[in-house]
Amino acid sequence: MKKKLVSCLISFTLLSSLSTPLLAKAQENTEGIKGSLVIAGGGVGTSNHDIYEKFLLLAGGKEKAKVGIIPAASTTLQSSEKFKEDLVKYGVNSDSIQILPVSNHDFSDTQKDESTWKNQVNDKKLSRTIKGLTAVWFVGGDQTKIVDSLRQNNGNDSEALKAIWDIYRKGAVIGGTSAGAAIMSDVMITGGDSLGALKESIGNKENKHVNENQHNKKEYEPLSVQKGLGFFQHGIIDQHMDERARLGRLAVAAYNAERDKEKNFAYGVDEDTAMVVNNKDQKVEVVGRSGVAVLDMSKAKLISKQKVRSGLENIKVSYLSPGDKINYHLKSFEFPNDKVETKGFEYYSFNALPATGVFTPYGRLKAYLSYSLIDNESMKSAKSYVYDSQGSGYEIAFQKNSDTNGYWRYTDGQKDDYSIVNVRMDITPKTVKFQPDKKTSLTYKKPTFSSSESPAYDSIKGNLLIAGGALGSSNSSVYNKFITLAGGKQAKIGIVPAASTKFDSSNQFKSDLVKYGVKAENIEILPISNHDFKGTSENESNWKANMNSDKLAQKVKGLTGIWFVGGDQTLITGSLWNENGSDSKVLQAIWHTYKNGAVLGGTSAGAAIMSNTMLAGGDSYGALSYGFTDTYDDMTQQEGGPAYLEKGLGFFQYGLVDQHFDNKARLGRLIATAYEKGNKNQLAYGIDEDTAMVVNNSGKQIEVVGRGGITLVDLAKVQANDKFPSDYKNILISCITPGDKVNMTTKEIVINPGKTSTRKNEYYSEKIGPNTGLFSPHGVLRKFLAYDLIDNAQSKEIKSYTFNQNKGFELTFRKSPESNGYWAYTDGQKDDYSIVKVALDIKPINVDIK
């Protein structure tokens, strides 16, 4: 075997250690393979039916599957035992699943010394066992441990590895997650992050086996590679792609590998997602819940803007979604027939801000490219940045070309599902400098809006279920909670369609309720609207008069649940208030049912209307920079600019509510609104997508239900500079997740008892650079705070920035004396964090980029 790469290079250099003869040897092993691969990006949930069922189908079906689990990557047997347990849940006989004795190290959770297993990889008994399998699965951990366990000291394949290759050629499926995915390609990425790969290209000998969980003296880690097991010979594989923002390191690795640059794509697999390789058809299918980034480096070029740092230009980035297929031989894509092109039919039209940190709307790579560029007719190009705490880094420019396109459809109810093809990416060296802004040129306008109080809450017997948007039809916990609060499967439910311009979302919600057991005859779409709907013969704008219909009001009083669909929240209030601002008869009837025990629910716009002060427009940067506006122009105002406020329906009296909180990064606008118009003795609430805040009025308690979290903003101890807007100190931020609760009056947070405290028991110990945009790991606020601050022993504070051109804000998140984190596994072995009382300081800055 060739020697491992040990040179430390500053510029991009070919991987000379991965020479053509070595690759050719592995290539011979791939001819005539009848088996398949399931390559998962990590974080595969137990509930991810698509991946488990695909794996078992390729293994011969759950009745015939015989699965061997290789635990070598992990430090414990827990993940292997959990995967076996999951397979049993999916119908495989327990006796048909074996945890194979393959390891080069001892496991910490057993009495045995498994390091002796290293000597068994050439045992004939183990080889015979493997040859009787229809499937092999590699669990996650450290990929180098897998390779070292299955290869002999002289670099040759062990008998166990030869047996795996034998069943793979004959038709078995080989699968793996995280580290178990990294070993699939011949060039195996073993370490590094995007900034480290760009700045240093290749790690030195000491960095060769750096584990991501070990101490790292730098803010970034150089790229390191070695030879993988080579089951997939058609490009480099990387994993945890979107969550850990690894596109930059994949681009560097792919550029350096001369063979892959010319002939193959490079693949980055998101968490809870798999690329399924059909060797016979020479195709890859995307399966799971997110996507696979695909890089075409065939025309990429090295650019040098500085003596010590270089960049790359003309990289083609595509992002494929579940159901899409890739022909890796022809380097082409196939999309399901129900996906429609976005080119020439873009839905959005707004000026997207550059992606600069955790306050950027759609701040994860796939979402940012989808909403801010591909499906946005106003945008031809977009930018992001990555740099260290000294400001040394890169500008990442994304550009539409003639062959750029997008494909869209709904998934899981009415969630947007995008595929992206051929976006040009250029990575250019830049230095970013920040200075305090002592005399801003921005015009900050305070809100002129004032809201009156709604009826007293003591008389309310009903409850609220306030969903943050993008509610999946499969989100059983939210649907079942709403149905239970409405009286069970005998519930009588009215759907208010007013926020939308079509009936699709109302019909979908009705269909979902029926699937969850509510009788169809007990569900009615109420004729409430002040505008016409597309695709119908009736002019629904005539329904405006219905707001004072005695017949409709009487019908509403007989309901046990009312649901407001998403869209434009101002259309809901405009359909329920009289011209003079008084409550219509139908709104009075809604209040009547609510007071007497009915549940009121809503998603997106249907959540925004719940509080007295309704946030109807603006983004975080716009609200912090410009304050508030008195004008509203629909989509553009919903996607950015200064905050726009109107009076809400006031069903929730314990603070402000905002929605789409994680995906649209609305913390800044919620803080600005809560400071200007909120009660500082109350919390403000930001609800993530596919998540609901369940309000128990009698118990004065909120519970989190669903798949995301709720961000709590506490301004009780805030210090602000009255002479300089948006200059705040000591904002307290908490993030709670399903099973957690909070008292709305005392603000006491009750964490799910199944979680353990991270304080003085932190799992990570790493030096963390600023979160700067699409190439920074953990781009969603809650995960950024969890991994980089709360569960990190080295971090006392972490920073992020939001800026546009030369103006912006520095965000400093600090551990306060009251800070704590709570952790547990959820849905298998996914990390689930709750975060309590992190302090946030916001400081205006000037920005200089050179």
Short mmCIF file of N, CA, C and O in Angstrom, two decimals, residues 24-94:
data_model
loop_
_atom_site.label_atom_id
_atom_site.label_comp_id
_atom_site.label_asym_id
_atom_site.label_seq_id
_atom_site.Cartn_x
_atom_site.Cartn_y
_atom_site.Cartn_z
N ALA A 24 -6.30 2.21 -9.57
CA ALA A 24 -6.62 1.20 -10.57
C ALA A 24 -6.85 -0.16 -9.93
O ALA A 24 -7.73 -0.91 -10.34
N LYS A 25 -6.08 -0.45 -8.91
CA LYS A 25 -6.25 -1.74 -8.22
C LYS A 25 -7.64 -1.84 -7.62
O LYS A 25 -8.31 -2.86 -7.73
N ALA A 26 -8.07 -0.75 -6.98
CA ALA A 26 -9.40 -0.75 -6.38
C ALA A 26 -10.48 -0.79 -7.45
O ALA A 26 -11.52 -1.41 -7.29
N GLN A 27 -10.22 -0.13 -8.58
CA GLN A 27 -11.21 -0.08 -9.65
C GLN A 27 -11.54 -1.47 -10.18
O GLN A 27 -12.67 -1.76 -10.54
N GLU A 28 -10.54 -2.36 -10.21
CA GLU A 28 -10.78 -3.71 -10.70
C GLU A 28 -11.82 -4.44 -9.86
O GLU A 28 -12.54 -5.30 -10.35
N ASN A 29 -11.91 -4.07 -8.59
CA ASN A 29 -12.84 -4.74 -7.70
C ASN A 29 -14.29 -4.37 -7.97
O ASN A 29 -15.20 -4.99 -7.44
N THR A 30 -14.53 -3.34 -8.76
CA THR A 30 -15.89 -2.84 -8.94
C THR A 30 -16.58 -3.40 -10.17
O THR A 30 -17.76 -3.12 -10.40
N GLU A 31 -15.89 -4.15 -10.99
CA GLU A 31 -16.49 -4.64 -12.23
C GLU A 31 -17.49 -5.76 -11.95
O GLU A 31 -17.21 -6.68 -11.19
N GLY A 32 -18.66 -5.66 -12.56
CA GLY A 32 -19.66 -6.72 -12.45
C GLY A 32 -20.31 -6.85 -11.08
O GLY A 32 -20.81 -7.93 -10.74
N ILE A 33 -20.31 -5.80 -10.32
CA ILE A 33 -20.90 -5.88 -8.98
C ILE A 33 -22.42 -5.90 -9.08
O ILE A 33 -23.03 -5.06 -9.73
N LYS A 34 -23.04 -6.87 -8.43
CA LYS A 34 -24.49 -7.00 -8.41
C LYS A 34 -25.11 -6.35 -7.18
O LYS A 34 -26.32 -6.12 -7.14
N GLY A 35 -24.31 -6.09 -6.17
CA GLY A 35 -24.82 -5.51 -4.94
C GLY A 35 -25.04 -4.01 -5.03
O GLY A 35 -24.75 -3.37 -6.04
N SER A 36 -25.56 -3.45 -3.94
CA SER A 36 -25.89 -2.03 -3.88
C SER A 36 -25.26 -1.41 -2.63
O SER A 36 -24.75 -2.11 -1.76
N LEU A 37 -25.31 -0.09 -2.56
CA LEU A 37 -24.80 0.66 -1.42
C LEU A 37 -25.87 1.57 -0.86
O LEU A 37 -26.64 2.17 -1.63
N VAL A 38 -25.94 1.68 0.46
CA VAL A 38 -26.79 2.68 1.13
C VAL A 38 -25.85 3.52 1.97
O VAL A 38 -25.38 3.08 3.03
N ILE A 39 -25.57 4.73 1.50
CA ILE A 39 -24.56 5.60 2.11
C ILE A 39 -25.28 6.76 2.80
O ILE A 39 -25.77 7.69 2.16
N ALA A 40 -25.37 6.70 4.13
CA ALA A 40 -26.14 7.67 4.91
C ALA A 40 -25.23 8.72 5.52
O ALA A 40 -24.14 8.42 6.01
N GLY A 41 -25.71 9.96 5.52
CA GLY A 41 -24.89 11.09 5.95
C GLY A 41 -24.77 11.28 7.44
O GLY A 41 -24.19 12.27 7.90
N GLY A 42 -25.31 10.35 8.25
CA GLY A 42 -25.27 10.51 9.71
C GLY A 42 -26.61 10.93 10.25
O GLY A 42 -27.49 11.38 9.50
N GLY A 43 -26.80 10.79 11.55
CA GLY A 43 -28.04 11.25 12.19
C GLY A 43 -29.28 10.60 11.62
O GLY A 43 -30.31 11.28 11.49
N VAL A 44 -29.21 9.33 11.28
CA VAL A 44 -30.40 8.66 10.72
C VAL A 44 -31.38 8.36 11.86
O VAL A 44 -31.04 7.65 12.81
N GLY A 45 -32.58 8.91 11.77
CA GLY A 45 -33.58 8.69 12.79
C GLY A 45 -34.21 7.32 12.70
O GLY A 45 -34.38 6.77 11.60
N THR A 46 -34.54 6.76 13.85
CA THR A 46 -35.25 5.48 13.87
C THR A 46 -36.54 5.56 13.06
O THR A 46 -36.97 4.58 12.45
N SER A 47 -37.15 6.73 13.03
CA SER A 47 -38.42 6.91 12.31
C SER A 47 -38.25 7.12 10.82
O SER A 47 -39.25 7.30 10.10
N ASN A 48 -37.01 7.10 10.33
CA ASN A 48 -36.77 7.34 8.90
C ASN A 48 -37.07 6.06 8.12
O ASN A 48 -36.17 5.31 7.72
N HIS A 49 -38.36 5.83 7.89
CA HIS A 49 -38.82 4.60 7.24
C HIS A 49 -38.16 4.39 5.88
O HIS A 49 -37.81 3.25 5.53
N ASP A 50 -37.99 5.46 5.12
CA ASP A 50 -37.50 5.31 3.74
C ASP A 50 -36.13 4.66 3.69
O ASP A 50 -35.87 3.79 2.86
N ILE A 51 -35.22 5.10 4.59
CA ILE A 51 -33.87 4.54 4.56
C ILE A 51 -33.86 3.10 5.06
O ILE A 51 -33.27 2.21 4.43
N TYR A 52 -34.51 2.85 6.19
CA TYR A 52 -34.53 1.49 6.72
C TYR A 52 -35.18 0.51 5.75
O TYR A 52 -34.67 -0.59 5.51
N GLU A 53 -36.31 0.91 5.18
CA GLU A 53 -37.02 0.00 4.29
C GLU A 53 -36.26 -0.22 2.99
O GLU A 53 -36.28 -1.32 2.42
N LYS A 54 -35.57 0.80 2.50
CA LYS A 54 -34.74 0.62 1.29
C LYS A 54 -33.59 -0.34 1.57
O LYS A 54 -33.28 -1.23 0.77
N PHE A 55 -32.94 -0.18 2.71
CA PHE A 55 -31.83 -1.06 3.08
C PHE A 55 -32.30 -2.51 3.18
O PHE A 55 -31.64 -3.42 2.64
N LEU A 56 -33.44 -2.72 3.81
CA LEU A 56 -33.94 -4.09 3.98
C LEU A 56 -34.44 -4.68 2.66
O LEU A 56 -34.30 -5.88 2.42
N LEU A 57 -35.03 -3.85 1.81
CA LEU A 57 -35.45 -4.33 0.49
C LEU A 57 -34.24 -4.84 -0.30
O LEU A 57 -34.28 -5.92 -0.90
N LEU A 58 -33.14 -4.08 -0.27
CA LEU A 58 -31.94 -4.48 -0.99
C LEU A 58 -31.25 -5.67 -0.34
O LEU A 58 -30.47 -6.37 -0.99
N ALA A 59 -31.57 -5.88 0.95
CA ALA A 59 -31.00 -7.03 1.67
C ALA A 59 -31.80 -8.30 1.45
O ALA A 59 -31.47 -9.35 2.03
N GLY A 60 -32.85 -8.23 0.62
CA GLY A 60 -33.66 -9.41 0.33
C GLY A 60 -35.02 -9.41 0.97
O GLY A 60 -35.77 -10.39 0.87
N GLY A 61 -35.36 -8.31 1.64
CA GLY A 61 -36.64 -8.25 2.34
C GLY A 61 -36.48 -8.59 3.81
O GLY A 61 -35.56 -9.32 4.19
N LYS A 62 -37.38 -8.07 4.64
CA LYS A 62 -37.22 -8.25 6.09
C LYS A 62 -37.29 -9.71 6.52
O LYS A 62 -36.70 -10.09 7.54
N GLU A 63 -37.99 -10.56 5.75
CA GLU A 63 -38.08 -11.97 6.12
C GLU A 63 -36.79 -12.73 5.79
O GLU A 63 -36.42 -13.68 6.48
N LYS A 64 -36.10 -12.33 4.73
CA LYS A 64 -34.92 -13.06 4.26
C LYS A 64 -33.60 -12.38 4.61
O LYS A 64 -32.54 -12.99 4.48
N ALA A 65 -33.66 -11.13 5.04
CA ALA A 65 -32.43 -10.38 5.31
C ALA A 65 -31.59 -11.04 6.39
O ALA A 65 -32.11 -11.49 7.42
N LYS A 66 -30.29 -11.09 6.15
CA LYS A 66 -29.32 -11.53 7.16
C LYS A 66 -28.25 -10.45 7.24
O LYS A 66 -27.48 -10.27 6.31
N VAL A 67 -28.25 -9.73 8.36
CA VAL A 67 -27.49 -8.48 8.46
C VAL A 67 -26.35 -8.63 9.46
O VAL A 67 -26.53 -9.11 10.58
N GLY A 68 -25.18 -8.19 9.04
CA GLY A 68 -24.02 -8.10 9.92
C GLY A 68 -23.71 -6.64 10.19
O GLY A 68 -23.62 -5.83 9.27
N ILE A 69 -23.58 -6.30 11.47
CA ILE A 69 -23.29 -4.91 11.87
C ILE A 69 -21.83 -4.83 12.30
O ILE A 69 -21.39 -5.60 13.17
N ILE A 70 -21.09 -3.90 11.71
CA ILE A 70 -19.67 -3.72 12.05
C ILE A 70 -19.55 -2.51 12.98
O ILE A 70 -19.80 -1.38 12.58
N PRO A 71 -19.14 -2.74 14.24
CA PRO A 71 -19.12 -1.68 15.25
C PRO A 71 -17.82 -0.90 15.33
O PRO A 71 -17.68 0.00 16.16
N ALA A 72 -16.86 -1.20 14.47
CA ALA A 72 -15.47 -0.76 14.65
C ALA A 72 -15.30 0.74 14.81
O ALA A 72 -14.39 1.19 15.51
N ALA A 73 -16.14 1.56 14.17
CA ALA A 73 -15.93 3.01 14.21
C ALA A 73 -16.20 3.62 15.58
O ALA A 73 -15.64 4.66 15.94
N SER A 74 -17.05 2.99 16.35
CA SER A 74 -17.52 3.57 17.60
C SER A 74 -16.62 3.20 18.77
O SER A 74 -15.81 2.27 18.71
N THR A 75 -16.77 3.93 19.88
CA THR A 75 -16.05 3.60 21.11
C THR A 75 -16.91 2.76 22.05
O THR A 75 -16.44 2.32 23.09
N THR A 76 -18.19 2.58 21.69
CA THR A 76 -19.10 1.74 22.46
C THR A 76 -19.87 0.84 21.52
O THR A 76 -19.87 1.05 20.30
N LEU A 77 -20.55 -0.13 22.09
CA LEU A 77 -21.41 -1.00 21.28
C LEU A 77 -22.84 -0.46 21.20
O LEU A 77 -23.70 -1.07 20.57
N GLN A 78 -23.08 0.68 21.83
CA GLN A 78 -24.44 1.20 21.92
C GLN A 78 -25.09 1.43 20.56
O GLN A 78 -26.23 1.05 20.33
N SER A 79 -24.35 2.08 19.64
CA SER A 79 -24.95 2.39 18.33
C SER A 79 -25.24 1.13 17.54
O SER A 79 -26.24 1.05 16.81
N SER A 80 -24.39 0.10 17.67
CA SER A 80 -24.63 -1.16 16.98
C SER A 80 -25.86 -1.86 17.55
O SER A 80 -26.70 -2.39 16.81
N GLU A 81 -25.97 -1.87 18.86
CA GLU A 81 -27.13 -2.50 19.50
C GLU A 81 -28.41 -1.75 19.16
O GLU A 81 -29.46 -2.36 18.96
N LYS A 82 -28.31 -0.41 19.05
CA LYS A 82 -29.49 0.39 18.70
C LYS A 82 -29.91 0.11 17.27
O LYS A 82 -31.11 0.00 16.97
N PHE A 83 -28.95 -0.02 16.36
CA PHE A 83 -29.30 -0.32 14.97
C PHE A 83 -29.95 -1.69 14.86
O PHE A 83 -30.92 -1.87 14.12
N LYS A 84 -29.43 -2.66 15.61
CA LYS A 84 -30.05 -3.99 15.62
C LYS A 84 -31.48 -3.89 16.15
O LYS A 84 -32.41 -4.48 15.56
N GLU A 85 -31.69 -3.14 17.21
CA GLU A 85 -33.03 -2.95 17.77
C GLU A 85 -33.97 -2.33 16.74
O GLU A 85 -35.13 -2.72 16.62
N ASP A 86 -33.46 -1.35 15.99
CA ASP A 86 -34.28 -0.69 14.95
C ASP A 86 -34.67 -1.68 13.86
O ASP A 86 -35.81 -1.69 13.38
N LEU A 87 -33.71 -2.50 13.42
CA LEU A 87 -34.01 -3.48 12.38
C LEU A 87 -35.09 -4.46 12.84
O LEU A 87 -35.97 -4.85 12.05
N VAL A 88 -35.04 -4.84 14.10
CA VAL A 88 -36.08 -5.73 14.65
C VAL A 88 -37.44 -5.03 14.60
O VAL A 88 -38.46 -5.64 14.24
N LYS A 89 -37.47 -3.75 14.93
CA LYS A 89 -38.73 -2.98 14.86
C LYS A 89 -39.28 -2.95 13.44
O LYS A 89 -40.49 -2.90 13.24
N TYR A 90 -38.37 -2.96 12.47
CA TYR A 90 -38.80 -2.94 11.06
C TYR A 90 -39.08 -4.34 10.52
O TYR A 90 -39.30 -4.49 9.32
N GLY A 91 -39.05 -5.36 11.39
CA GLY A 91 -39.53 -6.67 10.99
C GLY A 91 -38.50 -7.74 10.77
O GLY A 91 -38.85 -8.86 10.37
N VAL A 92 -37.22 -7.45 10.99
CA VAL A 92 -36.19 -8.47 10.81
C VAL A 92 -36.14 -9.35 12.06
O VAL A 92 -36.20 -8.86 13.19
N ASN A 93 -36.00 -10.65 11.85
CA ASN A 93 -35.85 -11.57 12.98
C ASN A 93 -34.54 -11.28 13.70
O ASN A 93 -33.48 -11.17 13.08
N SER A 94 -34.60 -11.18 15.01
CA SER A 94 -33.41 -10.85 15.81
C SER A 94 -32.27 -11.84 15.56
O SER A 94 -31.09 -11.46 15.55
#
